[in-house]
Coordinates of N, CA and C in Angstrom, one line a residue:
X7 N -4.3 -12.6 11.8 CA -4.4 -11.1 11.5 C -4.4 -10.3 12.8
X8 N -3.9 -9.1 12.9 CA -4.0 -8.3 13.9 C -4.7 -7.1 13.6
X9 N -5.9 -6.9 14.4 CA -6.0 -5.3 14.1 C -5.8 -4.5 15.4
X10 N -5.7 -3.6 14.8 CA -5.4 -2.3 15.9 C -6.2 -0.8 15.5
X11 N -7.5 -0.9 16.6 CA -8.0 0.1 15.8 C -8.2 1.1 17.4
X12 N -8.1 2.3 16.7 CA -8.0 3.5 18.0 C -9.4 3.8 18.4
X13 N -9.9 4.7 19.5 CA -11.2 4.6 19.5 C -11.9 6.0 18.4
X14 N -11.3 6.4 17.8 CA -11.7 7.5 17.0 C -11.6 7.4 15.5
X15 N -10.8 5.9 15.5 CA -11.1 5.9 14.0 C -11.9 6.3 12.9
X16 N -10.8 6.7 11.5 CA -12.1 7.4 10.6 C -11.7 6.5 9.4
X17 N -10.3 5.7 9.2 CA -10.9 4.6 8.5 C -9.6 3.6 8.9
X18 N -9.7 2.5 7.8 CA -8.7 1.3 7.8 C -7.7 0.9 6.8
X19 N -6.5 0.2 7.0 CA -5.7 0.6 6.1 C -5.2 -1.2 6.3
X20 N -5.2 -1.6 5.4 CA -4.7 -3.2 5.4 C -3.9 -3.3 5.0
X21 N -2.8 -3.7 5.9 CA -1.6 -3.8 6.1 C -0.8 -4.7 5.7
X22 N -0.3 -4.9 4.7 CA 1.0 -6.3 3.9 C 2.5 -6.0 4.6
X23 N 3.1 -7.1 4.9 CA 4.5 -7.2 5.0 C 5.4 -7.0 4.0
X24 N 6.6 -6.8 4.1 CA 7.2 -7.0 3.2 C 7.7 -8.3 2.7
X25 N 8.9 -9.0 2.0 CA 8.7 -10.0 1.4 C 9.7 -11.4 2.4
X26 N 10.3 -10.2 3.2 CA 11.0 -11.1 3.7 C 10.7 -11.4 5.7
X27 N 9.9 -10.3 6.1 CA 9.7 -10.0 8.0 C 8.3 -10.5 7.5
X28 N 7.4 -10.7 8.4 CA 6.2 -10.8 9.0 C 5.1 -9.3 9.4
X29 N 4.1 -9.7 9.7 CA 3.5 -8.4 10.5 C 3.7 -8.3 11.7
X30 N 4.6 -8.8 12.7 CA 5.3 -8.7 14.0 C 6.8 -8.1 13.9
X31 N 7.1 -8.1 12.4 CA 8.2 -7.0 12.6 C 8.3 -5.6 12.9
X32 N 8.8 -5.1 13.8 CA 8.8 -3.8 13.9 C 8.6 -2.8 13.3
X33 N 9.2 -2.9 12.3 CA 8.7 -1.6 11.3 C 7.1 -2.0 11.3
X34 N 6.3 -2.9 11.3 CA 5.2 -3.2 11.0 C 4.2 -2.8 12.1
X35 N 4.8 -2.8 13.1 CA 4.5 -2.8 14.7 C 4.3 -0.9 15.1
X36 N 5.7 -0.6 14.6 CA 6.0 1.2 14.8 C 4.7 1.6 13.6
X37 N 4.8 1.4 12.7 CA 3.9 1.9 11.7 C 2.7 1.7 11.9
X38 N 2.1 0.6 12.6 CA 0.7 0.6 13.3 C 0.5 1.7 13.9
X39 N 1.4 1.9 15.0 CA 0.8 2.5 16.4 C 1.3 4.2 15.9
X40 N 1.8 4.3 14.8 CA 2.0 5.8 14.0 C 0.8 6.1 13.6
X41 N 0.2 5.3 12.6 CA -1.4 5.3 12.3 C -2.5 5.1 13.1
X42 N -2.1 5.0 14.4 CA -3.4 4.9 15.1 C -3.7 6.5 15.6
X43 N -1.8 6.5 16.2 CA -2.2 8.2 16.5 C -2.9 8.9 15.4
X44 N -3.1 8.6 14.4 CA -3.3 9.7 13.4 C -5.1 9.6 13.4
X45 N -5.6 8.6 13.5 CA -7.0 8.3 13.4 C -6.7 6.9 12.5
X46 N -5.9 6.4 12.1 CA -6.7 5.0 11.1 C -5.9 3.9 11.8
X47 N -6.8 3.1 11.5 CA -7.0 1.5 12.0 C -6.5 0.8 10.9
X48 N -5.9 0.0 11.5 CA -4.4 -1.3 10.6 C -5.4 -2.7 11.0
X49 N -5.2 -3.4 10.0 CA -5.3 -4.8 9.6 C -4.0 -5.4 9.3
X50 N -3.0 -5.7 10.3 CA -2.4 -6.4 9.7 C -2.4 -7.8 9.3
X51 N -1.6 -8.3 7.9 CA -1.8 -9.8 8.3 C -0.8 -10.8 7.6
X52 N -0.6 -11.4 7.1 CA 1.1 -12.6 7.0 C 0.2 -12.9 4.9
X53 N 0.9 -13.5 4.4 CA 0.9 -14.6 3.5 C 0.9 -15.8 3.8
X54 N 0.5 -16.9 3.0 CA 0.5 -18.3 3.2 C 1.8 -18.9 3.7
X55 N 3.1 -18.3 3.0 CA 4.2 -18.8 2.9 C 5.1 -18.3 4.1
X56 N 4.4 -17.0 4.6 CA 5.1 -16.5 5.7 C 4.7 -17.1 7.3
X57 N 3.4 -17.4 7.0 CA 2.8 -18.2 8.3 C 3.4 -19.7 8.4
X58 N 3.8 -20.1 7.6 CA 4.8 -21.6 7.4 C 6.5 -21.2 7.6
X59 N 6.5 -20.4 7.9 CA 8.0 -20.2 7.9 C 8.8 -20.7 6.6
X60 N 8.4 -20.5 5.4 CA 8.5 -21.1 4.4 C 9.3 -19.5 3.6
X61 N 10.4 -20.0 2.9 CA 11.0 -19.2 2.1 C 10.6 -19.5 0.9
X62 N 10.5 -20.2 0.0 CA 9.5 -19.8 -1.0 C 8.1 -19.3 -0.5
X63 N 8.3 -18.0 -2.1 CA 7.2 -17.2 -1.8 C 5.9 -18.1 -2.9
X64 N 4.7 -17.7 -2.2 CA 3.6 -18.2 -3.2 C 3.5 -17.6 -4.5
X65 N 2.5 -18.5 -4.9 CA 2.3 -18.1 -6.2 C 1.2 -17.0 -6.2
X66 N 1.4 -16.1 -6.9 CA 0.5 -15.1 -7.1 C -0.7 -15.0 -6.8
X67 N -1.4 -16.2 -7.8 CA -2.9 -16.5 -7.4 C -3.2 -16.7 -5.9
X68 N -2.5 -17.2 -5.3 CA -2.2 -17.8 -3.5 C -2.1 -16.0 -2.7
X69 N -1.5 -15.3 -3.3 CA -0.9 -13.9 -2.5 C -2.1 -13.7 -3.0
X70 N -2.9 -13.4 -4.0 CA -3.9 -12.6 -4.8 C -4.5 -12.6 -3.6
X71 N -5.6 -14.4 -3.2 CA -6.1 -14.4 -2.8 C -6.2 -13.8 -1.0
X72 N -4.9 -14.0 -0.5 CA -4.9 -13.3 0.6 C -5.3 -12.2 1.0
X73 N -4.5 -11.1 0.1 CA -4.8 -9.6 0.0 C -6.2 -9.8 0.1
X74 N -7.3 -10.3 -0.8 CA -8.7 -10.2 -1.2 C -9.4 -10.5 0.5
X75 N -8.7 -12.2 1.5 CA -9.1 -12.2 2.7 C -8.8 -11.2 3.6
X76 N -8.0 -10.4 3.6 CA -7.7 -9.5 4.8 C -9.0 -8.3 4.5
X77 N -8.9 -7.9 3.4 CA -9.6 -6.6 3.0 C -11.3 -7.2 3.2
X78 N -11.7 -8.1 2.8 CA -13.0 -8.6 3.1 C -13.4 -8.2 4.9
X79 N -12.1 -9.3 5.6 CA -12.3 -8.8 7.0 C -12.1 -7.6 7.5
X80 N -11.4 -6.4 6.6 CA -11.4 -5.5 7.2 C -12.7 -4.6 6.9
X81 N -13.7 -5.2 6.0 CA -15.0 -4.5 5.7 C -15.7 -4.6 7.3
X82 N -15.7 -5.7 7.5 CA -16.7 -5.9 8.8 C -16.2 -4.5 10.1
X83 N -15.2 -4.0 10.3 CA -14.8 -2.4 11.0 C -16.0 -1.8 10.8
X84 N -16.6 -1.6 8.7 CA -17.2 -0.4 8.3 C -16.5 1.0 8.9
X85 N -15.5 0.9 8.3 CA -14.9 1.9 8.1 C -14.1 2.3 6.1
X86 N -14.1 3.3 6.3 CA -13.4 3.9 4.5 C -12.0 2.5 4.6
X87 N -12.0 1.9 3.5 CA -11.2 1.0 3.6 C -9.6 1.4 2.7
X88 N -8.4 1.3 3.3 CA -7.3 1.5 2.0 C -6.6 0.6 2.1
X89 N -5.7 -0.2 1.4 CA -4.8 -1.1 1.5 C -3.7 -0.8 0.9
X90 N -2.7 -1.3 0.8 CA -1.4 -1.4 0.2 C -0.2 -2.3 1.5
X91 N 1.1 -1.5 1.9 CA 2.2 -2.1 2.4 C 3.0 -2.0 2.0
X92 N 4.3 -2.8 2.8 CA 5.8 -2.3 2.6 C 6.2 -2.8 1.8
X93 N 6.8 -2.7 0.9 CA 7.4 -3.0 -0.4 C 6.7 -4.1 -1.2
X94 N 7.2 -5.6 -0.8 CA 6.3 -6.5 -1.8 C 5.0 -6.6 -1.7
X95 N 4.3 -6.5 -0.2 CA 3.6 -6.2 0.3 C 2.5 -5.3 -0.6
X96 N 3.1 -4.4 -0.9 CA 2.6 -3.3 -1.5 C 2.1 -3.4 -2.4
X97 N 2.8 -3.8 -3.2 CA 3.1 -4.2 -4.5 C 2.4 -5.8 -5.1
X98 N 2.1 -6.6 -4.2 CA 0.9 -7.4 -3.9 C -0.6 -7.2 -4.0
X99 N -0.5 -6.1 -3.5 CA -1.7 -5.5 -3.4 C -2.3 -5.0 -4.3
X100 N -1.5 -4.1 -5.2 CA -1.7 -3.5 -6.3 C -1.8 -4.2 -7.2
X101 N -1.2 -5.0 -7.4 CA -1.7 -6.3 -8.4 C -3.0 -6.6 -8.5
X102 N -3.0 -7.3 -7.0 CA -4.4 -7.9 -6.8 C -5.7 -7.0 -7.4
X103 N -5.0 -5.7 -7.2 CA -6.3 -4.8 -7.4 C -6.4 -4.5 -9.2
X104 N -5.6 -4.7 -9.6 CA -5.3 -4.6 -10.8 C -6.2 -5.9 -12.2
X105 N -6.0 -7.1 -11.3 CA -6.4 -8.2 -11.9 C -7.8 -8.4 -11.3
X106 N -8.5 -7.7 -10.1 CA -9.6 -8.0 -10.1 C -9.8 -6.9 -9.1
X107 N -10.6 -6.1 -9.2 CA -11.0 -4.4 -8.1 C -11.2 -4.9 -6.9
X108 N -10.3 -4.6 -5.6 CA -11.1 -5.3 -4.4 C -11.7 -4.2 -3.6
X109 N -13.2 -4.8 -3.3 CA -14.3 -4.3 -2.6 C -13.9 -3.0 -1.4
X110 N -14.8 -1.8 -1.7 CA -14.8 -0.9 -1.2 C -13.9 0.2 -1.3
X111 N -12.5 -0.2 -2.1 CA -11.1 0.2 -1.6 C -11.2 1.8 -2.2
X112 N -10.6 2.5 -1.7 CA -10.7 4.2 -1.3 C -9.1 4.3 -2.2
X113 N -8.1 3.8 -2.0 CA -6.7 3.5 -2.2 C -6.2 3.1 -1.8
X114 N -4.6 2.7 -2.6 CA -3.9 1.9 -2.0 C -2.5 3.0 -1.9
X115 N -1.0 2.2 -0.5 CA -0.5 3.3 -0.3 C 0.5 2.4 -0.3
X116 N 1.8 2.7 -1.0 CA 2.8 1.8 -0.8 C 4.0 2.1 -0.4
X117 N 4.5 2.2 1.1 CA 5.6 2.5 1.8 C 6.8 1.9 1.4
X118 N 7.2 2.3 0.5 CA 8.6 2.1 -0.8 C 8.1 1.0 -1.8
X119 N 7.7 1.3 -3.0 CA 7.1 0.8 -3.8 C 8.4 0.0 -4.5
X120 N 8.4 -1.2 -4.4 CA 9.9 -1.9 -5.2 C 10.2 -2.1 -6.7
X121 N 10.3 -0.9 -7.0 CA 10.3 -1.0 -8.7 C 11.3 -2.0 -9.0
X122 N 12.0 -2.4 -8.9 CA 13.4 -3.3 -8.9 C 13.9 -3.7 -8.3
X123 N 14.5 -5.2 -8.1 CA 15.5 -5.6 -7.6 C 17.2 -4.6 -7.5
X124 N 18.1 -4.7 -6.2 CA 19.0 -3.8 -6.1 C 19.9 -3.6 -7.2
X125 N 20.8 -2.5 -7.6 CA 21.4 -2.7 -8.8 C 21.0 -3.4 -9.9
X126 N 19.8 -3.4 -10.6 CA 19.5 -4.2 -11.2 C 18.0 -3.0 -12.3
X127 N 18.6 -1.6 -12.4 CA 17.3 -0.6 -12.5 C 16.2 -1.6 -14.0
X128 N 14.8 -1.4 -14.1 CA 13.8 -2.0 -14.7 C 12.8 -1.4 -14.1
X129 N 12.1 -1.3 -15.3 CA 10.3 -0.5 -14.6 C 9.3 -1.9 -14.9
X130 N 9.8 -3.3 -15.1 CA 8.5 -4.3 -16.1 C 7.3 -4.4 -14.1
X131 N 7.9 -4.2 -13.3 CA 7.1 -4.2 -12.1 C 5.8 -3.2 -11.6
X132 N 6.1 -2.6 -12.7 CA 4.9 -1.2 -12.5 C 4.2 -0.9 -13.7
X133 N 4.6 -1.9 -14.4 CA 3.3 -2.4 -16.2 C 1.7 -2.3 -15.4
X134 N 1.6 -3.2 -14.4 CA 0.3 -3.5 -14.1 C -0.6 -2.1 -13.3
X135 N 0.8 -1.2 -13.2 CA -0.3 -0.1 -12.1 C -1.6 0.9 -13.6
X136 N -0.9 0.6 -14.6 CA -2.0 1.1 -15.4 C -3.4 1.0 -15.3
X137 N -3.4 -0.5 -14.2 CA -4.6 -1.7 -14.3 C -5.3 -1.0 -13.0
X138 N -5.0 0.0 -12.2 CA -5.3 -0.1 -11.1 C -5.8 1.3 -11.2
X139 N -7.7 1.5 -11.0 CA -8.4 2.2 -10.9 C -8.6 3.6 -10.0
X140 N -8.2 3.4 -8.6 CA -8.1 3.6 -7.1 C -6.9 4.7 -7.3
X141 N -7.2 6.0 -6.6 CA -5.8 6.4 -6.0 C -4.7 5.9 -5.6
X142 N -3.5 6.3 -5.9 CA -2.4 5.4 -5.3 C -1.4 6.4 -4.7
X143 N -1.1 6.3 -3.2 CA 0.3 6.7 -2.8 C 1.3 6.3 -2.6
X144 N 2.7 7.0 -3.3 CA 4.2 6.3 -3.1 C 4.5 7.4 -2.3
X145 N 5.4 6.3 -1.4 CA 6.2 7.4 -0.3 C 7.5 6.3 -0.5
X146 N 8.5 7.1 -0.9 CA 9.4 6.5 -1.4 C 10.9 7.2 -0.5
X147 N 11.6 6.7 -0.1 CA 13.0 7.2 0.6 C 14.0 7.8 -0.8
X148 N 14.1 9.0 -0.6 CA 15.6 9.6 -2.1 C 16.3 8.6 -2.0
X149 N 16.9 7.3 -1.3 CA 17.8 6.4 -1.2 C 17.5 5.4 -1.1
X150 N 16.6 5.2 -1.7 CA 15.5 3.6 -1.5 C 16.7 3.1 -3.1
X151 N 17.1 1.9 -2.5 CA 18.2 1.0 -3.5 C 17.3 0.3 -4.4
X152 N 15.7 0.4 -4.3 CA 15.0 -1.0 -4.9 C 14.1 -0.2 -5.9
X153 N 14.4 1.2 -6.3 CA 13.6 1.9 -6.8 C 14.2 3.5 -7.3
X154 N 14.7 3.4 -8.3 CA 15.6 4.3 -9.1 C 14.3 5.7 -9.3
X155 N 14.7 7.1 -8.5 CA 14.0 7.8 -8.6 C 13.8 8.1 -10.4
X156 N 14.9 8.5 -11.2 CA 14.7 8.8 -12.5 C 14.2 7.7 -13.3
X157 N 13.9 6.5 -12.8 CA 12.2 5.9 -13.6 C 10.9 5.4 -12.8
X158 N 11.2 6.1 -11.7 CA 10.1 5.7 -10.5 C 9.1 7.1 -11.1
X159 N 10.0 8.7 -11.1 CA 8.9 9.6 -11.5 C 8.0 10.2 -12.1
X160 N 8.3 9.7 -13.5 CA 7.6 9.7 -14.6 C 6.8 8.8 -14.4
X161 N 6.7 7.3 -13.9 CA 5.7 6.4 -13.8 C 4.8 7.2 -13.2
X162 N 5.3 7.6 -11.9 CA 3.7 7.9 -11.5 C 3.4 9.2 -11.7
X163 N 4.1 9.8 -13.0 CA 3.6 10.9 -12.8 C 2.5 11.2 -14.0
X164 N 2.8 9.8 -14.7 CA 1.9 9.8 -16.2 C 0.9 8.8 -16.0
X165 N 0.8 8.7 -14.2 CA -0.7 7.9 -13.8 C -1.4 8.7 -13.3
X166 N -2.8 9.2 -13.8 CA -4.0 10.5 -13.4 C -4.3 10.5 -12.0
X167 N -4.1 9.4 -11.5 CA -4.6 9.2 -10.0 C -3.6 8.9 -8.9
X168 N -2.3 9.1 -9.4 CA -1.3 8.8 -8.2 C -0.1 9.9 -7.3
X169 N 0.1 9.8 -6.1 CA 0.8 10.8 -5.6 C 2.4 10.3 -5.0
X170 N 3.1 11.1 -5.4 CA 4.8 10.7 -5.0 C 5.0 11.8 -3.7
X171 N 5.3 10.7 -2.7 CA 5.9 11.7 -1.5 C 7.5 10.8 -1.1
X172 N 8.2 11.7 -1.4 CA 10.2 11.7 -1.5 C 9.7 12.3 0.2
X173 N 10.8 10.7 0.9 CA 11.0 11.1 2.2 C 13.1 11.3 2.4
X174 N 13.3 12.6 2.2 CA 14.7 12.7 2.2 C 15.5 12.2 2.7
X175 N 16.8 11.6 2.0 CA 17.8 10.5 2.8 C 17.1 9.2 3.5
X176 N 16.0 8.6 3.2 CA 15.7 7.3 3.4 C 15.9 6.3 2.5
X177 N 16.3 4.9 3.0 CA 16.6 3.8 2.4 C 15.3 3.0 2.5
X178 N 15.6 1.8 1.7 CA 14.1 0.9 1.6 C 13.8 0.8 2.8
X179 N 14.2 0.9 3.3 CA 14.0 0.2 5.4 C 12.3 1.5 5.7
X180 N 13.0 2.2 5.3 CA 12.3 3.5 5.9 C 12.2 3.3 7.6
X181 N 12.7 2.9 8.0 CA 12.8 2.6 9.4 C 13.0 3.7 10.6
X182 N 13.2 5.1 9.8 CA 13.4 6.1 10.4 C 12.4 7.1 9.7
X183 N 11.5 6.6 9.3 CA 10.3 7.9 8.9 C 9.4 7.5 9.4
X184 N 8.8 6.3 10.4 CA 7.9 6.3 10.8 C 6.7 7.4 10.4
X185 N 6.8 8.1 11.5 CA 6.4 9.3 11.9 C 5.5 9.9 10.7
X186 N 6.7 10.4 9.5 CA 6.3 10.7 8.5 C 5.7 10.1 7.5
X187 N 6.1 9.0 7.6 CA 4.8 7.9 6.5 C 3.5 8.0 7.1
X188 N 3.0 7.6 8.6 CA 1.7 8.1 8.9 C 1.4 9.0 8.6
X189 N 1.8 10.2 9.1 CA 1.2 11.8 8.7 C 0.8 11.9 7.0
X190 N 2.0 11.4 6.4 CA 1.6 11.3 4.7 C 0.2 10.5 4.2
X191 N 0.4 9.8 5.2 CA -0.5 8.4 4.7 C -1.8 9.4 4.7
X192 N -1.9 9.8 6.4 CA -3.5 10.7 7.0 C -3.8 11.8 5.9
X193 N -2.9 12.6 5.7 CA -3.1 13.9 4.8 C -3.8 13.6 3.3
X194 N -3.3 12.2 2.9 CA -3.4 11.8 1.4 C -4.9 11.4 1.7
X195 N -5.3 10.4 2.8 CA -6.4 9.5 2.8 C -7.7 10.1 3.1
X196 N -7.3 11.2 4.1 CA -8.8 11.5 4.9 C -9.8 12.5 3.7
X197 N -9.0 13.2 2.8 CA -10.5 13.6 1.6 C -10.4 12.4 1.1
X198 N -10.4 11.7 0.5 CA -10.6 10.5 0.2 C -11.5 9.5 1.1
X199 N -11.2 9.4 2.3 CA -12.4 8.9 3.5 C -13.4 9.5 3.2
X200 N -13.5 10.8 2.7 CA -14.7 11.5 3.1 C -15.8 11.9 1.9
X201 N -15.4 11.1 0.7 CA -16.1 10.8 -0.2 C -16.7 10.1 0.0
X202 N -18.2 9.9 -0.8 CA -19.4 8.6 -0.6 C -18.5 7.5 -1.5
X203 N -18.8 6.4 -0.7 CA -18.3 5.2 -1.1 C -18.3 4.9 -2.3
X204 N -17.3 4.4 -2.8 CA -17.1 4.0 -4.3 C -16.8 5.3 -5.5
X205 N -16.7 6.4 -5.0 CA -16.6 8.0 -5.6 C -14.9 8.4 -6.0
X206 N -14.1 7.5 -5.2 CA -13.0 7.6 -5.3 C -12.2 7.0 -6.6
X207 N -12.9 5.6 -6.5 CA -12.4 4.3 -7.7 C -13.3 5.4 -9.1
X208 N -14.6 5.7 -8.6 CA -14.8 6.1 -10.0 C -14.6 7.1 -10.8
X209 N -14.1 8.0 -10.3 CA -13.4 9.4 -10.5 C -11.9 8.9 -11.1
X210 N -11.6 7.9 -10.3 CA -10.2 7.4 -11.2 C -10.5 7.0 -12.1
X211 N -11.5 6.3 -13.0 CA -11.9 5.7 -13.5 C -12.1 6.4 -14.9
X212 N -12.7 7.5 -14.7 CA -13.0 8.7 -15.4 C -11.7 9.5 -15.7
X213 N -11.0 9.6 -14.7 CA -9.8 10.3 -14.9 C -8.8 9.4 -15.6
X214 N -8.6 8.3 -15.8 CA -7.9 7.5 -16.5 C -8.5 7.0 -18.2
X215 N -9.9 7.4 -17.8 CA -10.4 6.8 -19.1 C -10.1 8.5 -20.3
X216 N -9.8 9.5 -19.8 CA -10.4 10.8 -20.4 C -8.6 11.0 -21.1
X217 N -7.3 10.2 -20.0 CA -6.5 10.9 -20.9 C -5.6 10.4 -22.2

């Protein structure tokens, strides 16, 4: 695991790869050090299958449990805790949180959420975000190939607790928003940091149970 925490941090954001780079990929690297300027501290850290240089991916239970290690270590910071990641990554996470609430979490943020495989439009990958308590941010590229805006916006727009930020003319890569995925990330997270712990999940909670 790598963390990278600035000295002013005001919280932490646990960081997933996507399904195919590592957390030494660049994009993973630029998007750290975007989020430090901003005030939050990155946990990044690999899957079982990625640290084996292994192209099969694990089994769920196997990913579940990882997401659940990084976020445990990222408690010991004591800082507002958020997780999510780059695509599968992301979407890993959300799961996890879905099939069992993980500890402290403020939200999760997913830097191109992969509703679908390319050419291939389907929403059965986003059944589970019903399951997920926590605020949730999409920051999605208008040209993201892996996620058809006209069924990506209704999804989140008929979830009580989630926010869509369209980063214009970007592809899944996002490789050129840096910049702007951090600033989105900071603006979405810090009232959310600044709620007493556990106020965030249960407000979603309430707001999901009421509609």
């Amino acid at each position: 695991m790598i963390l990278e925490r600035p000295p002013e941090a005001w919280a932490i954001y646990v960081l997933a790869h996507g399904a195919g780079a590592g957390m030494r990929h660049p994009f993973m690297e630029s998007f750290a050090k975007a989020l430090a300027a901003e005030g939050v501290a990155t946990l990044r850290y690999e899957f079982p299958y990625m640290e084996k240089g292994a192209r099969r991916i694990d089994a769920k239970p196997v990913l579940y449990a990882r997401v659940r290690e990084a976020v445990e270590k990222a408690r010991d910071e004591r800082l507002p805790i958020f997780a999510g990641g780059k695509s599968f990554g992301g979407r890993m996470t959300s799961e996890a949180q879905a099939a069992q609430p993980l500890p402290e979490m403020r939200g999760i943020a997913f830097a191109g959420f992969p509703l679908h495989p390319a050419r291939k439009p389907g929403t059965g990958r986003a059944d589970h975000l019903k399951g997920v308590s926590v605020p949730m941010l999409f920051m999605q590229g208008t040209r993201d190939e892996l996620a058809d805006l006209s069924l990506l916006k209704p999804i989140v727009a008929a979830l009580p607790h989630a926010t869509l930020h369209l980063i214009e003319g970007a592809d899944h890569s996002l490789r050129k928003a840096i910049v702007e995925l951090a600033e989105t990330f900071a603006a979405w997270a810090r009232p959310l940091a600044q709620r007493p712990s556990g106020e965030s999940s249960s407000r979603a909670s309430r707001s999901a149970g009421s509609r």
